[in-house]
C-alpha positions as a printed NumPy array, in Angstrom:
array([[121.995,  75.095, 114.852],
       [125.444,  76.476, 115.467],
       [126.758,  79.909, 114.812],
       [126.79 ,  80.924, 111.134],
       [130.294,  81.277, 109.692],
       [130.861,  82.457, 106.147],
       [134.229,  82.36 , 104.47 ],
       [135.583,  83.731, 101.038],
       [138.611,  82.036,  99.799],
       [140.445,  81.987,  96.43 ],
       [142.238,  78.995,  94.76 ],
       [144.263,  78.055,  91.571],
       [144.246,  74.994,  89.318],
       [147.781,  74.779,  88.096],
       [148.427,  71.989,  85.736],
       [151.901,  71.176,  84.163],
       [151.91 ,  68.384,  81.735],
       [150.144,  65.47 ,  83.298],
       [150.597,  66.699,  86.971],
       [148.638,  69.192,  89.183],
       [150.136,  71.275,  92.009],
       [148.392,  70.353,  95.247],
       [148.848,  71.193,  98.903],
       [148.364,  68.804, 101.911],
       [146.3  ,  69.925, 104.729],
       [147.836,  69.968, 108.315],
       [146.658,  67.595, 111.042],
       [145.114,  70.398, 112.73 ],
       [142.608,  70.539, 109.904],
       [142.185,  66.91 , 109.294],
       [143.665,  63.734, 110.731],
       [143.675,  61.939, 107.449],
       [145.783,  62.591, 104.281],
       [143.82 ,  65.211, 102.264],
       [145.159,  67.208,  99.462],
       [143.676,  70.555,  98.085],
       [144.247,  73.324,  95.569],
       [146.77 ,  76.044,  96.628],
       [144.961,  78.96 ,  97.992],
       [143.15 ,  80.36 , 100.938],
       [141.072,  82.971, 102.629],
       [140.685,  86.382, 101.169],
       [141.795,  89.071, 103.642],
       [139.414,  92.077, 104.283],
       [139.919,  94.523, 101.424],
       [142.212,  92.066,  99.597],
       [141.522,  91.496,  95.908],
       [140.831,  87.738,  95.41 ],
       [143.412,  87.404,  92.62 ],
       [146.144,  89.   ,  94.937],
       [144.961,  86.511,  97.754],
       [145.5  ,  83.524,  95.511],
       [148.93 ,  84.601,  94.456],
       [149.937,  85.286,  98.055],
       [148.492,  82.054,  99.176],
       [150.357,  80.05 ,  96.486],
       [153.629,  81.461,  97.622],
       [152.94 ,  80.926, 101.223],
       [151.839,  77.301, 100.636],
       [154.243,  76.169,  97.75 ],
       [157.097,  78.664,  97.623],
       [156.298,  79.442,  93.967],
       [155.594,  82.64 ,  92.209],
       [152.377,  82.158,  90.27 ],
       [150.25 ,  84.144,  87.853],
       [146.395,  83.72 ,  87.404],
       [143.863,  84.343,  84.687],
       [141.371,  87.216,  84.931],
       [138.311,  85.086,  84.855],
       [137.255,  82.357,  87.489],
       [134.721,  79.892,  88.568],
       [132.813,  80.258,  91.834],
       [131.893,  77.217,  93.972],
       [129.702,  77.262,  97.07 ],
       [129.518,  74.737,  99.843],
       [127.017,  74.76 , 102.545],
       [127.348,  72.535, 105.802],
       [124.644,  73.3  , 108.305],
       [126.064,  71.257, 110.979],
       [129.987,  70.88 , 111.147],
       [132.834,  71.465, 113.472],
       [135.354,  74.493, 113.095],
       [138.221,  75.101, 115.431],
       [136.415,  73.005, 118.213],
       [132.87 ,  74.295, 117.739],
       [129.667,  73.399, 116.091],
       [128.873,  75.834, 113.295],
       [126.554,  76.393, 110.245],
       [129.469,  76.928, 107.814],
       [129.216,  78.506, 104.184],
       [132.19 ,  78.477, 101.964],
       [132.499,  80.544,  98.865],
       [135.542,  79.471,  96.808],
       [136.674,  81.588,  93.797],
       [138.883,  79.281,  91.522],
       [141.368,  80.749,  88.85 ],
       [143.29 ,  79.217,  86.186],
       [146.844,  79.486,  87.298],
       [150.41 ,  78.897,  86.04 ],
       [154.091,  79.028,  87.24 ],
       [157.265,  79.244,  85.103],
       [158.381,  76.174,  83.278],
       [161.616,  76.26 ,  85.172],
       [160.13 ,  76.906,  88.506],
       [161.767,  75.144,  91.506],
       [160.218,  72.186,  93.415],
       [157.388,  73.423,  95.638],
       [158.045,  73.668,  99.457],
       [155.85 ,  75.148, 102.204],
       [156.913,  78.73 , 103.281],
       [154.341,  79.585, 105.927],
       [154.974,  78.348, 109.597],
       [152.211,  76.644, 111.68 ],
       [149.693,  77.081, 108.819],
       [146.959,  74.901, 107.408],
       [149.429,  73.207, 104.91 ],
       [152.126,  70.838, 105.636],
       [153.282,  69.701, 102.229],
       [153.272,  70.898,  98.624],
       [153.773,  68.639,  95.624],
       [153.108,  67.986,  91.816],
       [150.708,  65.015,  91.818],
       [149.69 ,  62.936,  88.749],
       [146.38 ,  64.022,  87.342],
       [145.563,  60.349,  86.622],
       [146.014,  59.547,  90.364],
       [143.859,  62.581,  91.345],
       [141.083,  61.664,  89.038],
       [141.04 ,  57.998,  90.056],
       [141.156,  58.858,  93.811],
       [144.605,  57.37 ,  94.457],
       [145.359,  60.739,  95.7  ],
       [142.916,  61.686,  98.469],
       [141.635,  65.25 ,  97.755],
       [138.882,  67.585,  98.981],
       [135.769,  67.834,  96.6  ],
       [136.876,  71.053,  95.286],
       [139.695,  69.543,  93.43 ],
       [137.379,  67.372,  91.306],
       [134.711,  70.165,  90.887],
       [137.379,  72.715,  89.706],
       [139.107,  70.216,  87.142],
       [135.671,  69.502,  85.724],
       [135.123,  73.049,  84.479],
       [138.545,  74.846,  84.328],
       [139.9  ,  73.776,  80.925],
       [143.068,  74.979,  79.38 ],
       [143.213,  78.497,  78.219],
       [142.29 ,  78.993,  74.656],
       [144.608,  80.967,  72.505],
       [144.78 ,  81.632,  68.744],
       [147.823,  83.274,  67.048],
       [148.331,  84.439,  63.75 ],
       [151.845,  84.499,  62.468],
       [153.679,  85.266,  59.116],
       [156.876,  83.529,  57.935],
       [159.445,  83.729,  55.127],
       [160.342,  80.92 ,  52.833],
       [163.737,  81.888,  51.479],
       [165.592,  79.337,  49.145],
       [168.782,  79.677,  47.619],
       [171.444,  77.677,  45.999],
       [169.883,  74.372,  47.328],
       [169.512,  75.654,  50.877],
       [166.715,  77.099,  52.993],
       [166.959,  79.905,  55.539],
       [165.992,  78.547,  59.   ],
       [166.167,  79.971,  62.497],
       [166.283,  77.877,  65.798],
       [164.078,  78.202,  68.755],
       [165.703,  79.392,  71.91 ],
       [164.998,  78.072,  75.373],
       [162.433,  81.037,  75.705],
       [160.459,  79.798,  72.598],
       [158.255,  76.831,  71.965],
       [159.981,  73.467,  71.294],
       [163.596,  74.768,  72.031],
       [166.298,  73.61 ,  69.671],
       [163.792,  72.947,  66.835],
       [164.583,  74.791,  63.569],
       [161.681,  76.756,  61.776],
       [161.154,  79.359,  59.204],
       [162.024,  82.926,  60.086],
       [158.93 ,  84.782,  61.264],
       [156.352,  85.435,  64.143],
       [153.374,  86.69 ,  65.394],
       [151.43 ,  89.473,  63.618],
       [151.176,  92.684,  65.749],
       [147.885,  94.254,  66.065],
       [147.185,  96.544,  62.966],
       [150.394,  95.07 ,  61.195],
       [150.056,  93.401,  57.755],
       [151.497,  89.867,  57.482],
       [153.862,  91.016,  54.845],
       [155.277,  93.598,  57.042],
       [155.589,  91.216,  59.789],
       [157.853,  88.972,  57.414],
       [160.06 ,  91.969,  56.86 ],
       [160.268,  92.834,  60.475],
       [161.043,  89.362,  61.57 ],
       [163.743,  88.635,  59.01 ],
       [165.455,  91.545,  60.335],
       [165.223,  90.648,  63.967],
       [165.784,  86.978,  63.571],
       [168.384,  86.935,  60.671],
       [169.532,  90.549,  60.486],
       [168.512,  90.469,  56.791],
       [166.552,  93.131,  54.667],
       [164.07 ,  90.887,  53.023],
       [161.723,  91.473,  50.077],
       [158.281,  89.649,  50.241],
       [156.929,  87.754,  47.311],
       [153.917,  85.726,  46.487],
       [151.901,  83.834,  49.221],
       [153.16 ,  80.206,  49.512],
       [150.71 ,  78.527,  51.811],
       [148.605,  78.912,  54.852],
       [149.043,  76.346,  57.436],
       [147.629,  75.807,  60.85 ],
       [148.496,  73.645,  63.998],
       [146.125,  72.905,  66.947],
       [147.593,  71.415,  70.258],
       [147.304,  71.568,  73.975],
       [150.419,  72.235,  75.868],
       [152.633,  74.399,  78.093],
       [153.409,  78.024,  76.681],
       [156.908,  79.382,  77.366],
       [155.478,  81.14 ,  80.46 ],
       [154.395,  77.86 ,  81.895],
       [150.609,  78.436,  81.351],
       [148.696,  75.431,  79.894],
       [147.052,  76.415,  76.673],
       [144.777,  75.168,  74.218],
       [146.605,  76.552,  71.326],
       [145.603,  77.153,  67.624],
       [148.237,  78.649,  65.348],
       [147.553,  80.042,  61.986],
       [150.835,  80.332,  59.942],
       [150.9  ,  82.512,  56.715],
       [153.969,  81.602,  54.578],
       [155.371,  83.872,  51.9  ],
       [158.179,  83.362,  49.39 ],
       [160.841,  85.987,  50.121],
       [164.357,  87.001,  48.91 ],
       [167.368,  88.501,  50.843],
       [170.523,  90.305,  49.532],
       [173.399,  88.255,  48.224],
       [176.508,  88.042,  50.211],
       [175.102,  88.884,  53.658],
       [175.219,  85.914,  56.096],
       [172.292,  85.704,  58.664],
       [172.764,  86.464,  62.103],
       [170.333,  86.836,  65.153],
       [169.786,  90.624,  66.074],
       [167.045,  90.606,  68.853],
       [168.458,  89.823,  72.209],
       [167.019,  87.355,  74.655],
       [164.353,  86.501,  72.162],
       [162.746,  83.197,  70.988],
       [165.628,  82.877,  68.361],
       [169.228,  81.784,  69.163],
       [170.518,  80.975,  65.643],
       [169.941,  81.408,  61.814],
       [171.631,  79.391,  59.116],
       [171.189,  78.397,  55.464],
       [170.401,  74.792,  55.763],
       [170.862,  72.507,  52.812],
       [167.78 ,  70.921,  51.595],
       [169.497,  67.543,  51.236],
       [170.065,  67.617,  54.826],
       [166.325,  68.428,  55.598],
       [165.339,  65.598,  53.408],
       [167.597,  63.092,  55.245],
       [165.938,  64.189,  58.574],
       [169.435,  65.014,  60.095],
       [167.993,  68.194,  61.683],
       [164.935,  68.44 ,  63.895],
       [162.41 ,  70.865,  62.267],
       [159.025,  72.09 ,  62.897],
       [155.789,  70.859,  61.114],
       [155.779,  74.374,  59.482],
       [158.995,  73.683,  57.597],
       [157.652,  70.372,  56.285],
       [154.359,  72.069,  55.316],
       [156.202,  74.97 ,  53.345],
       [158.519,  72.46 ,  51.594],
       [155.539,  70.395,  50.467],
       [153.858,  73.59 ,  49.124],
       [157.106,  74.674,  47.254],
       [157.323,  71.378,  45.552],
       [153.731,  71.534,  44.271]])
């Protein structure tokens, strides 16, 4: 039996749409094309989460974030070769859920003469069917690391006047940029939904609103990328109130660099004709208002 060697390493599963970020091992590690998760050895005294962020930058040139929880994988090879010698190797691999910004540049290797020679986004389908050759850790990690689950409670205003509906447009920082929706947003911890509507009407439309009766409660469940690039299994619970705003004051966005970049009175006839892209929340609110 060879010398015992134990290694602790940290990696991240970073999925964007239908692609996964991978690093290709250099020829000094393997003579064959072989891809792995970005990551690497944890230095003495280094936090594993800090190690994986460092390794992702070195191997892909990207600035990443990782979740606080992880899965641990263990591989024991009693008789293998490491750096030209026969060893009894034990690898402990900590794998995190990771993400990069949606507008992150194309990956490229930063480290010189390291174990990685290429970094790229690879189709998930090609990884799963074996078209892209990967180390076993990739498949094992994909089998257990599901998208981050997130539930969000938000409150919105339905303000209709003179045949028009008050709507706001999602900015590039928000979900579905360019889509129009009702003014509103997430309910802060300890905040009543009605107070959320008043606050959001001011931030997104510059208007002082008065909240009326509850119109409807709607929910929306989907899996996709959050504005920060993290893949989420997202469940939105959306509370909609009827509301009124003062006459003679035009809406204008107050908050700077937020998720809203425009606010307008949109004619209901225009919405009915489908000439403007609106969120499913608008359709649900309109249906409830007609009942």
